[in-house]
XYZ file of N, CA and C in Angstrom:
231
model
N -39.082 -65.814 47.332
C -37.873 -65.330 47.929
C -38.098 -64.963 49.391
N -39.203 -64.315 49.668
C -39.484 -63.924 51.051
C -39.616 -65.150 51.946
N -40.223 -66.211 51.428
C -40.372 -67.446 52.200
C -39.010 -68.059 52.495
N -38.140 -68.086 51.502
C -36.797 -68.626 51.706
C -36.031 -67.812 52.740
N -36.104 -66.499 52.623
C -35.405 -65.644 53.575
C -35.968 -65.821 54.983
N -37.276 -65.918 55.091
C -37.914 -66.075 56.403
C -37.444 -67.341 57.103
N -37.078 -68.362 56.343
C -36.593 -69.610 56.935
C -35.295 -69.395 57.708
N -34.564 -68.337 57.433
C -33.318 -68.018 58.133
C -33.545 -67.156 59.367
N -34.801 -66.847 59.678
C -35.153 -65.931 60.764
C -34.348 -66.204 62.027
N -33.568 -65.211 62.403
C -32.789 -65.320 63.630
C -31.529 -66.150 63.522
N -31.261 -66.706 62.359
C -30.087 -67.549 62.202
C -28.804 -66.722 62.245
N -27.826 -67.228 62.963
C -26.521 -66.553 63.023
C -25.793 -66.647 61.685
N -26.286 -67.506 60.785
C -25.657 -67.670 59.478
C -25.966 -66.524 58.517
N -27.006 -65.755 58.803
C -27.385 -64.653 57.921
C -26.673 -63.391 58.385
N -25.901 -62.804 57.475
C -25.078 -61.644 57.822
C -25.622 -60.328 57.310
N -26.673 -60.361 56.563
C -27.257 -59.111 56.099
C -27.906 -59.246 54.750
N -28.634 -58.236 54.396
C -29.284 -58.191 53.095
C -28.871 -56.907 52.393
N -28.966 -56.935 51.087
C -28.715 -55.743 50.296
C -29.460 -55.880 48.979
N -29.615 -54.790 48.292
C -30.276 -54.810 46.998
C -29.662 -53.757 46.093
N -29.829 -53.979 44.804
C -29.339 -53.019 43.821
C -30.327 -53.010 42.657
N -30.704 -51.824 42.231
C -31.559 -51.689 41.052
C -30.671 -51.782 39.815
N -31.210 -52.296 38.735
C -30.439 -52.430 37.499
C -29.891 -51.082 37.028
N -30.544 -49.997 37.366
C -30.083 -48.676 36.943
C -28.643 -48.405 37.389
N -28.259 -48.911 38.562
C -26.899 -48.649 39.048
C -25.829 -49.381 38.232
N -25.888 -50.717 38.084
C -24.859 -51.355 37.246
C -24.952 -50.918 35.783
N -26.149 -50.577 35.317
C -26.300 -50.139 33.931
C -25.561 -48.837 33.671
N -25.402 -48.006 34.697
C -24.728 -46.719 34.518
C -23.290 -46.720 35.039
N -22.797 -47.879 35.426
C -21.451 -47.995 35.988
C -20.377 -47.905 34.906
N -19.268 -47.254 35.220
C -18.098 -47.246 34.345
C -17.308 -48.522 34.642
N -17.564 -49.562 33.870
C -16.970 -50.877 34.122
C -15.473 -50.908 33.821
N -14.968 -49.921 33.086
C -13.540 -49.884 32.739
C -12.718 -49.100 33.752
N -13.364 -48.445 34.712
C -12.632 -47.679 35.711
C -11.664 -48.589 36.464
N -10.422 -48.139 36.574
C -9.377 -48.934 37.219
C -9.451 -48.819 38.730
N -8.940 -49.847 39.394
C -8.846 -49.800 40.854
C -7.663 -48.921 41.252
N -7.418 -48.789 42.545
C -6.378 -47.870 43.012
C -4.983 -48.265 42.544
N -4.773 -49.552 42.228
C -3.463 -49.976 41.745
C -3.295 -49.706 40.251
N -4.424 -49.460 39.567
C -4.374 -49.220 38.130
C -4.264 -50.488 37.301
N -4.312 -51.639 37.949
C -4.142 -52.906 37.227
C -5.428 -53.691 37.044
N -6.477 -53.333 37.743
C -7.736 -54.063 37.647
C -8.885 -53.120 37.350
N -10.007 -53.685 36.968
C -11.199 -52.895 36.699
C -12.413 -53.652 37.213
N -13.524 -52.942 37.298
C -14.778 -53.596 37.687
C -15.120 -54.705 36.697
N -14.870 -54.442 35.412
C -15.174 -55.424 34.375
C -14.419 -56.729 34.602
N -13.197 -56.633 35.069
C -12.392 -57.836 35.309
C -12.950 -58.658 36.469
N -13.525 -57.987 37.445
C -13.998 -58.656 38.653
C -15.450 -59.116 38.533
N -16.295 -58.282 37.931
C -17.722 -58.598 37.922
C -18.406 -58.202 36.617
N -17.670 -58.206 35.529
C -18.239 -57.810 34.243
C -18.986 -58.933 33.551
N -19.382 -58.675 32.339
C -20.169 -59.638 31.564
C -19.451 -60.956 31.289
N -18.130 -60.960 31.334
C -17.377 -62.189 31.054
C -16.993 -62.952 32.322
N -17.591 -62.565 33.452
C -17.350 -63.259 34.719
C -18.598 -64.064 35.080
N -18.578 -64.665 36.250
C -19.755 -65.415 36.709
C -20.960 -64.507 36.928
N -20.745 -63.189 36.983
C -21.843 -62.242 37.117
C -22.534 -61.973 35.783
N -21.926 -62.335 34.685
C -22.474 -62.066 33.358
C -23.924 -62.487 33.178
N -24.285 -63.732 33.538
C -25.683 -64.137 33.382
C -26.656 -63.302 34.222
N -26.234 -62.873 35.392
C -27.085 -62.025 36.237
C -27.340 -60.705 35.525
N -26.264 -60.084 35.028
C -26.417 -58.802 34.332
C -27.273 -58.958 33.080
N -27.133 -60.067 32.392
C -27.916 -60.298 31.177
C -29.412 -60.342 31.477
N -29.786 -61.079 32.516
C -31.195 -61.162 32.899
C -31.704 -59.796 33.354
N -30.913 -59.122 34.185
C -31.340 -57.812 34.672
C -31.455 -56.810 33.527
N -30.527 -56.869 32.578
C -30.564 -55.963 31.424
C -31.868 -56.173 30.637
N -32.204 -57.432 30.377
C -33.422 -57.754 29.635
C -34.665 -57.286 30.382
N -34.723 -57.579 31.692
C -35.868 -57.141 32.484
C -35.941 -55.620 32.558
N -34.785 -54.964 32.628
C -34.758 -53.507 32.651
C -35.316 -52.901 31.377
N -35.034 -53.543 30.241
C -35.577 -53.067 28.967
C -37.096 -53.213 28.925
N -37.599 -54.258 29.560
C -39.040 -54.505 29.569
C -39.790 -53.677 30.610
N -39.164 -53.471 31.781
C -39.888 -52.891 32.916
C -39.271 -51.612 33.481
N -38.259 -51.062 32.844
C -37.492 -49.895 33.292
C -36.461 -50.299 34.338
N -35.303 -49.719 34.218
C -34.145 -50.082 35.050
C -34.390 -49.906 36.546
N -35.149 -48.892 36.930
C -35.414 -48.659 38.354
C -36.372 -49.677 38.951
N -37.064 -50.430 38.111
C -38.041 -51.412 38.588
C -37.483 -52.830 38.667
N -36.212 -52.995 38.381
C -35.582 -54.321 38.420
C -34.531 -54.309 39.511
N -34.658 -55.212 40.475
C -33.739 -55.239 41.614
C -33.172 -56.630 41.827
N -31.906 -56.648 42.196
C -31.250 -57.862 42.658
C -31.206 -57.763 44.175
N -31.780 -58.735 44.862
C -31.821 -58.755 46.324
C -31.041 -59.977 46.770
N -30.091 -59.767 47.686
C -29.274 -60.893 48.168
C -29.138 -60.827 49.688
N -28.820 -61.971 50.254
C -28.425 -62.037 51.652
C -27.260 -62.996 51.732
N -26.464 -62.863 52.762
C -25.216 -63.612 52.875
C -25.282 -64.575 54.039
N -24.872 -65.791 53.784
C -24.772 -66.779 54.873
C -23.637 -67.713 54.591
């Protein structure tokens, strides 16, 4: 991953990096409604969305290695 990211060094296409430990999504209230009361986190990024496989892998790794030791690292381009 570091090698792939390094290939973007200085590129205007890279807008930033961020990371999240599995502990945060694992403790999230996925049913909490948005300000309109019509949507929820689960509807946007829950297990039944395209994020589902990511959460599944992170959940499994968290069970094996502890939630604080599993991180999703992304960058945007």
